[in-house]
Short mmCIF file of N, CA and C in Angstrom, two decimals:
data_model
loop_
_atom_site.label_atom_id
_atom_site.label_comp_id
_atom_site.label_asym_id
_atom_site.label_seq_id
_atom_site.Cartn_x
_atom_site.Cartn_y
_atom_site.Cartn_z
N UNK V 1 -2.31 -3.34 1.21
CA UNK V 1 -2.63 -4.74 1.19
C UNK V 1 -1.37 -5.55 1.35
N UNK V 2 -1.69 -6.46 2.16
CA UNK V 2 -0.36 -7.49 2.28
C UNK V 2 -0.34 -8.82 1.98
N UNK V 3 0.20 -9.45 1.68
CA UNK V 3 -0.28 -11.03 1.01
C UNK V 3 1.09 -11.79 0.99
N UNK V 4 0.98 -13.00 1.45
CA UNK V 4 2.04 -13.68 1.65
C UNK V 4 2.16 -13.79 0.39
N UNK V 5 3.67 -14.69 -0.13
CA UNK V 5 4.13 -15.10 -0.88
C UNK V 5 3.20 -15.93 -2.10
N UNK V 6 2.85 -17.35 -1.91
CA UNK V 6 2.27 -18.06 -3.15
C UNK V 6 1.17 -17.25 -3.18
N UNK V 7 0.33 -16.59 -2.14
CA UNK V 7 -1.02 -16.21 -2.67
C UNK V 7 -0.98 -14.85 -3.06
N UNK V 8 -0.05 -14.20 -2.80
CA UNK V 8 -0.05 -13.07 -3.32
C UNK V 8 0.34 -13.12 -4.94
N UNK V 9 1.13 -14.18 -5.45
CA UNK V 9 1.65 -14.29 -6.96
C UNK V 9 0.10 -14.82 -7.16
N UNK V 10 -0.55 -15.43 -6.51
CA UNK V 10 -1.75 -15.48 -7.55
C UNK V 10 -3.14 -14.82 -7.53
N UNK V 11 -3.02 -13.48 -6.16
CA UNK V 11 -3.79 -12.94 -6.59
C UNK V 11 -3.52 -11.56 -7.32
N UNK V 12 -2.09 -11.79 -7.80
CA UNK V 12 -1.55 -10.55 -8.42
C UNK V 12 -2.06 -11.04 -9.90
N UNK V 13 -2.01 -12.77 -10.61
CA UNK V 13 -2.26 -13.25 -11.74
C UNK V 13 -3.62 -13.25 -11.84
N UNK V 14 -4.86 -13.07 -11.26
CA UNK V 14 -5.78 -12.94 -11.15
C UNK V 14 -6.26 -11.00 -11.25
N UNK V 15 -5.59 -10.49 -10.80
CA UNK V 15 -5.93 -8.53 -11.23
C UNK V 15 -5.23 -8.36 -12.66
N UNK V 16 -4.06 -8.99 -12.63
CA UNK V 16 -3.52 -8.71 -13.89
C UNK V 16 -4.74 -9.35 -15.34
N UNK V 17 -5.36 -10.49 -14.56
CA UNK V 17 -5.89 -11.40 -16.02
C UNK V 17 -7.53 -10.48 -15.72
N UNK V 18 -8.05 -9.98 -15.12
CA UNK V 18 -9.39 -8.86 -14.67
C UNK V 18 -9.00 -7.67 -15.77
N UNK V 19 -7.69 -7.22 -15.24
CA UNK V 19 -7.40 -5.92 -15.87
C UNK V 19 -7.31 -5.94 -17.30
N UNK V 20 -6.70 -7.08 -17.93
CA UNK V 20 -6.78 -7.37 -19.07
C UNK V 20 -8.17 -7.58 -19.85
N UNK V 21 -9.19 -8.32 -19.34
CA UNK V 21 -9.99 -8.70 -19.72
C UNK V 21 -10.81 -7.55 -20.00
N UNK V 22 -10.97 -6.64 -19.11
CA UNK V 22 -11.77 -5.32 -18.49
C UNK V 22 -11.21 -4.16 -19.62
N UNK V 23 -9.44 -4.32 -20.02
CA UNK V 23 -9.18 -3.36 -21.02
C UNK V 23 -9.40 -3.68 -22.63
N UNK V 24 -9.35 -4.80 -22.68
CA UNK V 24 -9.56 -5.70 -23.96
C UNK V 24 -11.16 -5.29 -24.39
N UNK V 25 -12.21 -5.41 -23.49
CA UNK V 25 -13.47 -5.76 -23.85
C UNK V 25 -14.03 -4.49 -23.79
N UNK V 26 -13.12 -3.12 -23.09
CA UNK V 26 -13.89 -2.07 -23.74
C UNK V 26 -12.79 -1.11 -24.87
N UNK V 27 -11.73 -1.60 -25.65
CA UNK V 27 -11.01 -1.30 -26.26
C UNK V 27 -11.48 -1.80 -27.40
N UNK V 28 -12.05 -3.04 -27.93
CA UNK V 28 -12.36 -4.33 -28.96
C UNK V 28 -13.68 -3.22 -29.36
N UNK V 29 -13.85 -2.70 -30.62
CA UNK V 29 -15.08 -2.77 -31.34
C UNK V 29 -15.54 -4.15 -31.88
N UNK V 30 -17.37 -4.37 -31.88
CA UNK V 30 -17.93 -4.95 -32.02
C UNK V 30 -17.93 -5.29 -33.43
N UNK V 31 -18.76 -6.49 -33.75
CA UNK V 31 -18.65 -7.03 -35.21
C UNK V 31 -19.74 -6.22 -36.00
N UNK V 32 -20.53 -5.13 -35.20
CA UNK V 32 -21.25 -4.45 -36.41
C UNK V 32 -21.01 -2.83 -36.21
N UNK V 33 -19.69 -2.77 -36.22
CA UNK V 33 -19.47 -1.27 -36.09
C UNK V 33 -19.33 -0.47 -37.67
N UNK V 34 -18.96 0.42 -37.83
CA UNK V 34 -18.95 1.10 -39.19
C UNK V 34 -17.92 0.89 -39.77
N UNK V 35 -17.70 0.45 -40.97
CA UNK V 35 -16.73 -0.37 -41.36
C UNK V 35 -15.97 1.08 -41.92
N UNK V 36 -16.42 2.33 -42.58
CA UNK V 36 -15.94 3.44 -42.70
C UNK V 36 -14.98 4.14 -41.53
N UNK V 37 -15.28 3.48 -39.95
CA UNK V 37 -14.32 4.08 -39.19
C UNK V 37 -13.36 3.36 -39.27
N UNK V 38 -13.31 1.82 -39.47
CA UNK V 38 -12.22 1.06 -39.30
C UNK V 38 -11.15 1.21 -40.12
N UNK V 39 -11.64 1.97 -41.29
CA UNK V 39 -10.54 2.23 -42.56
C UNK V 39 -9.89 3.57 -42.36
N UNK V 40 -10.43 4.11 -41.73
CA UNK V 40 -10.31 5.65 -41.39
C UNK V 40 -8.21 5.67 -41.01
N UNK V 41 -7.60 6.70 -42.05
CA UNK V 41 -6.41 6.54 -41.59
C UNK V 41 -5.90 7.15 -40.39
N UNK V 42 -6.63 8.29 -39.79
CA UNK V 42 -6.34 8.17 -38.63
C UNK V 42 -5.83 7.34 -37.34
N UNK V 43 -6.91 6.59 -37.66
CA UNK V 43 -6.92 5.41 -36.51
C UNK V 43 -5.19 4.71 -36.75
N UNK V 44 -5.29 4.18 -37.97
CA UNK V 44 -4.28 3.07 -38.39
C UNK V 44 -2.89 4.35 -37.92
N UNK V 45 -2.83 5.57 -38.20
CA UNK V 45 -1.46 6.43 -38.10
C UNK V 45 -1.27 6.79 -36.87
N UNK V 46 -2.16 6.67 -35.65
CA UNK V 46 -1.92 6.90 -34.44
C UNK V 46 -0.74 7.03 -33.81
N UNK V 47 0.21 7.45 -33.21
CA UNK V 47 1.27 6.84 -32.93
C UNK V 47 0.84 6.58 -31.19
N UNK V 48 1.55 5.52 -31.04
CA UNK V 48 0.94 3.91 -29.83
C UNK V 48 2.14 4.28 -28.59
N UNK V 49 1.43 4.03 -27.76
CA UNK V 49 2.43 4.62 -26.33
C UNK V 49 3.16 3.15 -26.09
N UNK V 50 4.31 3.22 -25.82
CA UNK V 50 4.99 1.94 -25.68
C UNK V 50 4.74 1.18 -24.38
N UNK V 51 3.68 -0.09 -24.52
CA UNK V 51 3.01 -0.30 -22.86
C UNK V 51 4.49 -0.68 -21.70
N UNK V 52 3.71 0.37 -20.43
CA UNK V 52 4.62 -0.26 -19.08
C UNK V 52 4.60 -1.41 -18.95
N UNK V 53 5.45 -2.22 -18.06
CA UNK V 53 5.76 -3.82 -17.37
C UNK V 53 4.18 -3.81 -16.59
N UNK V 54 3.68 -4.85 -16.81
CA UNK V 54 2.54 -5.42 -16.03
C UNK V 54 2.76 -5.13 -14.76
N UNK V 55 1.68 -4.88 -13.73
CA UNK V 55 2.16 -4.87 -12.16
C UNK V 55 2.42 -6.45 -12.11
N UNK V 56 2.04 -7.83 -12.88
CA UNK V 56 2.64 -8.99 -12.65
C UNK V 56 4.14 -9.41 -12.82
N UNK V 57 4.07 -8.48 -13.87
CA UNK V 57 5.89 -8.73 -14.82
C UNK V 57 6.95 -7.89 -13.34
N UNK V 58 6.36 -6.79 -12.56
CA UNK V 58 7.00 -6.15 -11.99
C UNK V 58 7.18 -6.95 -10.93
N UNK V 59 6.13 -7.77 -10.63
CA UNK V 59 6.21 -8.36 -9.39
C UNK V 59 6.91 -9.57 -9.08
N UNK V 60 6.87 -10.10 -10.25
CA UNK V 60 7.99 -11.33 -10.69
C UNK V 60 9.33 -10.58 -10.68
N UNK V 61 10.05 -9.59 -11.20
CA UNK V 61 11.04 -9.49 -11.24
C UNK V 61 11.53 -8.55 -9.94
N UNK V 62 10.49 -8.19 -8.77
CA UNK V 62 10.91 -8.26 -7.79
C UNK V 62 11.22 -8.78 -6.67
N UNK V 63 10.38 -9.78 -6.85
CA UNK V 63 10.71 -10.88 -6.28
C UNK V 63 11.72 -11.79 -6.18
N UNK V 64 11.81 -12.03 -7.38
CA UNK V 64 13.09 -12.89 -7.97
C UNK V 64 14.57 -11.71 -7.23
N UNK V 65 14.65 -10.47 -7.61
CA UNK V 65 15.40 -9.80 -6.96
C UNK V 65 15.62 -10.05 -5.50
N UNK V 66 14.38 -9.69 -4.66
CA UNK V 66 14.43 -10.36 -2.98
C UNK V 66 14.83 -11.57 -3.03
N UNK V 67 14.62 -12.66 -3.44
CA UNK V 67 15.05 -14.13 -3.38
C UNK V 67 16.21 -14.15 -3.21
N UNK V 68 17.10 -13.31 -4.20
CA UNK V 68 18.79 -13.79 -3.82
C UNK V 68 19.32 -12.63 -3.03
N UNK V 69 18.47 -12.28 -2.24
CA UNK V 69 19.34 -11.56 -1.42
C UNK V 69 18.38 -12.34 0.61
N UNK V 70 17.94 -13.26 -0.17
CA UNK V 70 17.26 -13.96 1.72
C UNK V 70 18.69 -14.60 2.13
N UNK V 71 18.00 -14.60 3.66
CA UNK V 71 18.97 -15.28 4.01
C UNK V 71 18.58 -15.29 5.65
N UNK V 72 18.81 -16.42 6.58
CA UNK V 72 18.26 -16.35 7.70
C UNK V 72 16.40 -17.03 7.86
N UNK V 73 15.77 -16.95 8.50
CA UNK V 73 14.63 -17.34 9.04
C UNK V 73 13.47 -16.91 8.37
N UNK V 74 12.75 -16.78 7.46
CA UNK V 74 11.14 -15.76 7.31
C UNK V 74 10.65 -15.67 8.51
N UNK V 75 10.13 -14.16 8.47
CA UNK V 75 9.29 -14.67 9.27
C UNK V 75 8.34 -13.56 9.04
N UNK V 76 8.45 -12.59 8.11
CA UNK V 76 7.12 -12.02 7.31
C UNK V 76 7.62 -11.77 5.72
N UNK V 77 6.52 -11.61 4.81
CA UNK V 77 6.41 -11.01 3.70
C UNK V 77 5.52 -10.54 2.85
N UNK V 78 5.50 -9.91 1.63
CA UNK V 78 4.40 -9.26 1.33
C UNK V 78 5.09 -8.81 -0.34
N UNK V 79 4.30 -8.11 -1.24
CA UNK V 79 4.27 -7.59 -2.42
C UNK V 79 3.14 -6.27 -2.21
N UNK V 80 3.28 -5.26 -2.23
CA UNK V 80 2.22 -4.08 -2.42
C UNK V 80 2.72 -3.40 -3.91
N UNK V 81 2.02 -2.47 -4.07
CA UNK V 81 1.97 -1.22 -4.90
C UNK V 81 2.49 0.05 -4.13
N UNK V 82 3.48 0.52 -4.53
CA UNK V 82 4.14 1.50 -4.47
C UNK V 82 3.41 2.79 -4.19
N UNK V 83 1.78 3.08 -4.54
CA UNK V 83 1.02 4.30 -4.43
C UNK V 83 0.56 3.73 -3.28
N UNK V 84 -0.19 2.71 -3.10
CA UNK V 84 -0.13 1.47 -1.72
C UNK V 84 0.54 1.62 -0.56
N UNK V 85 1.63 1.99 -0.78
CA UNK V 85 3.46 1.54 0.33
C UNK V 85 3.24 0.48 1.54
N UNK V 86 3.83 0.35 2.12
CA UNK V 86 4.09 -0.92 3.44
C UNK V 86 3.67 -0.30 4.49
N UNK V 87 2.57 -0.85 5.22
CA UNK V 87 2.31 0.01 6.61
C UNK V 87 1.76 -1.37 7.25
N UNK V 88 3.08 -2.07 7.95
CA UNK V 88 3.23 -3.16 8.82
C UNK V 88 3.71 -2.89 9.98
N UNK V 89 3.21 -4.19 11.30
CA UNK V 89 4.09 -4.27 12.64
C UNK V 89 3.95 -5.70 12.32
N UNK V 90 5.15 -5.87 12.32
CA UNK V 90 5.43 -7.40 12.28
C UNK V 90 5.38 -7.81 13.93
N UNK V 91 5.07 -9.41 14.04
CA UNK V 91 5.49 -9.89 15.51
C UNK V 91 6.68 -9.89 15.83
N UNK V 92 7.43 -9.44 15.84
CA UNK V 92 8.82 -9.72 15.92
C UNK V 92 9.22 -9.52 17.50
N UNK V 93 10.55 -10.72 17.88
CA UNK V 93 10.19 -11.17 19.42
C UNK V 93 11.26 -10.09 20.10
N UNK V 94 11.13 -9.79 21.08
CA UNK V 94 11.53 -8.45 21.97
C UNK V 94 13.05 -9.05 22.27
N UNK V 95 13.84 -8.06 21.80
CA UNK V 95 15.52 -8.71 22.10
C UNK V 95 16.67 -8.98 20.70
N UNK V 96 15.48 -9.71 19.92
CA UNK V 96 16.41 -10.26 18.37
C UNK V 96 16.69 -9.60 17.13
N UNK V 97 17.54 -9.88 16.38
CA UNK V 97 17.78 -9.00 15.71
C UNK V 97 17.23 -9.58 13.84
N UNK V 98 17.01 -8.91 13.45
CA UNK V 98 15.99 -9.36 11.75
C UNK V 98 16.72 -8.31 11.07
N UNK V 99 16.37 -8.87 9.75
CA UNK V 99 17.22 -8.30 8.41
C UNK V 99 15.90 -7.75 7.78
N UNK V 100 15.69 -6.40 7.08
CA UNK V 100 13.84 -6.34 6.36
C UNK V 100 15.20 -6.56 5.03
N UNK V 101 14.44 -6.49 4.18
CA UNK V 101 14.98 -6.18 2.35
C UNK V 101 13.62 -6.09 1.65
N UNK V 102 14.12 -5.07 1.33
CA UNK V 102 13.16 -4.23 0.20
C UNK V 102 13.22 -4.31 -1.31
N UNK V 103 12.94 -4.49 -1.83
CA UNK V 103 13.26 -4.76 -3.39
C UNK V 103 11.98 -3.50 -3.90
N UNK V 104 12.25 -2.44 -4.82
CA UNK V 104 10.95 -1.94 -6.01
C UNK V 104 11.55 -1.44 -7.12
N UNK V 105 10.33 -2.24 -8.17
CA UNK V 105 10.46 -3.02 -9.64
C UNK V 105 9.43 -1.56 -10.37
N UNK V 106 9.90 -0.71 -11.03
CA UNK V 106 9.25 -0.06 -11.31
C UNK V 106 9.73 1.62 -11.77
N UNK V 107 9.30 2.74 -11.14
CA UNK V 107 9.83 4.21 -11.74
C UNK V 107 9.93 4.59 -10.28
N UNK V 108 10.67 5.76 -10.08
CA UNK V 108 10.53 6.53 -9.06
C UNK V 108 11.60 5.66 -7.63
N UNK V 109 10.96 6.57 -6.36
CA UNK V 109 11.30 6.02 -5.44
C UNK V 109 10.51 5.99 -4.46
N UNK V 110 11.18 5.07 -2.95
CA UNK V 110 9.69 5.49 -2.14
C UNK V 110 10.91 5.45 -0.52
N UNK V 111 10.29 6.03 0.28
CA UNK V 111 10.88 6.19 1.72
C UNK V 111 10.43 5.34 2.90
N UNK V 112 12.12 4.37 3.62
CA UNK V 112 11.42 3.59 4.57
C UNK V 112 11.61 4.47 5.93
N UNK V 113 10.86 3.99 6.84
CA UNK V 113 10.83 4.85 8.33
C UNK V 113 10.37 3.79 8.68
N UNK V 114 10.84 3.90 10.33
CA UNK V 114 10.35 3.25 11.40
C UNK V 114 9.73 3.91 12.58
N UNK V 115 9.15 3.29 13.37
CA UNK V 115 8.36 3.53 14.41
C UNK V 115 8.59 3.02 15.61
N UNK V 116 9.26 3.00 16.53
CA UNK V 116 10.42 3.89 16.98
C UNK V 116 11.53 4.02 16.30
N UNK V 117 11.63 5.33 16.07
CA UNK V 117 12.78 5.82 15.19
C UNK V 117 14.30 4.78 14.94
N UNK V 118 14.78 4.44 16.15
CA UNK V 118 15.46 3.80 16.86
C UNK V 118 15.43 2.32 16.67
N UNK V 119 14.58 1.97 15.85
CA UNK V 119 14.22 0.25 15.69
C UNK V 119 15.27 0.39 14.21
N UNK V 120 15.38 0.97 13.29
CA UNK V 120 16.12 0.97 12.34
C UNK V 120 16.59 2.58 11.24
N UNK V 121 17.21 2.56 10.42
CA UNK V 121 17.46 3.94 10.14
C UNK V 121 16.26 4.28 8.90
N UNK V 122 16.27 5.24 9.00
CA UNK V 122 15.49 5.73 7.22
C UNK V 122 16.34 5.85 6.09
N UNK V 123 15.27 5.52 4.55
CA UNK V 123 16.42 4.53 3.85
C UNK V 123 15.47 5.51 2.96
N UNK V 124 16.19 5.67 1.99
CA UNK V 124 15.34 6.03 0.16
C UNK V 124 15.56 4.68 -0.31
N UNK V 125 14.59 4.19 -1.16
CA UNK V 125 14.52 2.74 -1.72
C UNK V 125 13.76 2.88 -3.31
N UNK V 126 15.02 3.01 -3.83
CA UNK V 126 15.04 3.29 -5.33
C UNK V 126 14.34 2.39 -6.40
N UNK V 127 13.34 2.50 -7.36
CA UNK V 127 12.53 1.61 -7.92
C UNK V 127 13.02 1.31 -9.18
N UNK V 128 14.19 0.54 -8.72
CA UNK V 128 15.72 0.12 -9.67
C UNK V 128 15.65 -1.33 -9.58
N UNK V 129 15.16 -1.84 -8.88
CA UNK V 129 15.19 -3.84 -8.21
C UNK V 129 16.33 -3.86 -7.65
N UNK V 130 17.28 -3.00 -7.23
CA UNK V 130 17.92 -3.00 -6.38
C UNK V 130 17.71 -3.32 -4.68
N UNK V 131 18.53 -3.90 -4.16
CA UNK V 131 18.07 -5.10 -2.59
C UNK V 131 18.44 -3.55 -1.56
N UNK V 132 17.45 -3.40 -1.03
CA UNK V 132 17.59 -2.58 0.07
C UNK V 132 17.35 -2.95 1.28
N UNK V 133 18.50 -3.27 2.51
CA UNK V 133 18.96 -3.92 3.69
C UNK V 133 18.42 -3.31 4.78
N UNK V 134 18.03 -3.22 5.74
CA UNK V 134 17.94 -2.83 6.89
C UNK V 134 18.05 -3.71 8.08
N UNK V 135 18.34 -3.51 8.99
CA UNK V 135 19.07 -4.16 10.68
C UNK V 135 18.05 -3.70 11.58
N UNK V 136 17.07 -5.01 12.26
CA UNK V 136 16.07 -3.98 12.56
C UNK V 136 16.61 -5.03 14.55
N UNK V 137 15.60 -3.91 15.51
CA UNK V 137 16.65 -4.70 16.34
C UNK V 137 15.34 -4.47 17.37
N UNK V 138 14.50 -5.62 17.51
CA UNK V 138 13.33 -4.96 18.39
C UNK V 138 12.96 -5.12 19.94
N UNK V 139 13.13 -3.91 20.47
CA UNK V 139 13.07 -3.83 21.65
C UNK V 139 11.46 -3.48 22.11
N UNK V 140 10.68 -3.11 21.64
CA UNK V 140 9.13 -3.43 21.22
C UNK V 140 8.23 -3.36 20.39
N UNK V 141 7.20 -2.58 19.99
CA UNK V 141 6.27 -3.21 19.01
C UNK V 141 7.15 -2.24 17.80
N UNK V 142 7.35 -2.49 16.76
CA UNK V 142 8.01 -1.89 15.50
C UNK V 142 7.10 -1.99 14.66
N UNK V 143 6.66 -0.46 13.91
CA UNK V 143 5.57 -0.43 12.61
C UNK V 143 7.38 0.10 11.57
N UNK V 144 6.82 -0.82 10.12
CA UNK V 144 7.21 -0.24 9.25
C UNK V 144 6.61 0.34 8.17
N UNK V 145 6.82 1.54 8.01
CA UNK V 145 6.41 2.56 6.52
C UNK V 145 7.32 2.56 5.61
N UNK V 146 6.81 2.55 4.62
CA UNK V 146 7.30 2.70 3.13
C UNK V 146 6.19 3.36 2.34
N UNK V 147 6.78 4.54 1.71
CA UNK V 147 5.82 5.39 1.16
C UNK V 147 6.44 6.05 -0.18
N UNK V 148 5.74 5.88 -1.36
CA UNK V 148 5.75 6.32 -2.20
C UNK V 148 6.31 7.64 -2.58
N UNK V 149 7.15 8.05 -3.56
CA UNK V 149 7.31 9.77 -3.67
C UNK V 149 6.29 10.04 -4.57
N UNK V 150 6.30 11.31 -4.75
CA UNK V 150 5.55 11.72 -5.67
C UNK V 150 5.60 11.03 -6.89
N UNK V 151 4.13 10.55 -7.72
CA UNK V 151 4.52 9.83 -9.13
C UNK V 151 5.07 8.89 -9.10
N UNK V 152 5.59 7.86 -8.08
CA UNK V 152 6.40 6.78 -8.00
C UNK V 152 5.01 5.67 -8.44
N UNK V 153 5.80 4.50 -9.49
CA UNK V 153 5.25 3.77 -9.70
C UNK V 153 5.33 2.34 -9.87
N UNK V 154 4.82 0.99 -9.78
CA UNK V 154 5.08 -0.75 -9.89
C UNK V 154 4.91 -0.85 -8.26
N UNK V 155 5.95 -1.73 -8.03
CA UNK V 155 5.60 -2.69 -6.95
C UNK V 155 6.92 -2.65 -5.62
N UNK V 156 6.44 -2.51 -4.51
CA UNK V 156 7.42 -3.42 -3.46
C UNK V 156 7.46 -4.57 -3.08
N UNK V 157 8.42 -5.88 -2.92
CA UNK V 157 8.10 -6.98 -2.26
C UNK V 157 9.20 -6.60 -1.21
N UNK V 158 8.75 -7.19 -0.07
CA UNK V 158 9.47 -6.99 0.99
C UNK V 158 9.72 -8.35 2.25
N UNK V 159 11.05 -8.63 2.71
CA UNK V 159 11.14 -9.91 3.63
C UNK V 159 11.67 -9.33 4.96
N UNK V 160 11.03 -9.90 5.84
CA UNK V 160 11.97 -10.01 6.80
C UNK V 160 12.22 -11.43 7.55
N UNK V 161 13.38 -11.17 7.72
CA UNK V 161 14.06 -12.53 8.22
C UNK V 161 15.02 -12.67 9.29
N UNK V 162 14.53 -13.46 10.52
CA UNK V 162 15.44 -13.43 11.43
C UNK V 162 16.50 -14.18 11.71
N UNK V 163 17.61 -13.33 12.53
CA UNK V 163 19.31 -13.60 12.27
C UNK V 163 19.45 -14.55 13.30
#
């Protein structure tokens, strides 16, 4: 899935506020449950998994990462999920040269490739929020992939911008 910029932050605040609602309302016992389980020390001694960054929290702070590293023209962008990855052809005009940057907010890593090989190099793109650069230089139609490793998890936002 690809989604520009403002609408993608809000249809990322919209899955995030679903997902919540959806985990809340079958997590919440009801007001006439057995009041003998609620005391039960089990429950209360559980020990609690320390929750991951929201895919929203991830997506904000990858973003914000891509932001200070723009520079030059937009002229595409997007936020996916990392199990998701990037499988774009941008319009990009025959001759000029564009900057992509990759930003992923999250665990793991994921791999960029191009289509013609030759449009740019292959990159590992570490899910550190670290700005990952590429020089893309299009002499015709260019698909970009970005693909998940194994178990890799959160978000990519990705720009490209021409020089």
């Amino acid at each position: 899935m690809t989604y520009s910029s403002p609408r993608s932050a809000r249809l990322a605040g919209c899955a995030v506020v679903v997902s919540a609602f959806l985990l809340t309302s079958c997590t919440t016992s009801g007001s006439g449950g057995d009041s003998a389980a609620k005391s039960s020390p089990s429950s209360s001694t559980s020990p609690r998994k320390v929750p991951e960054p929201s895919e929203k929290k991830l997506t904000e702070q990858a973003q914000s990462a891509l932001a200070a590293a723009h520079s030059g023209t937009l002229v595409e962008a997007g936020v996916e999920r990392v199990t998701d990855g990037i499988h774009t052809e941008p319009g990009l005009s025959k001759g000029k040269t564009y900057r992509l940057n990759l930003v992923c907010a999250g665990s793991g890593s994921a791999q960029l490739e191009f289509v013609p090989a030759n449009a740019g190099s292959k990159a590992a793109v570490p899910c550190d929020e670290s700005v990952v650069q590429q020089r893309i230089t299009a002499d015709r139609l260019v698909r970009i992939n970005v693909d998940g490793a194994k178990g890799a998890t959160g978000v990519i936002a990705w720009q490209i911008d021409a020089l």
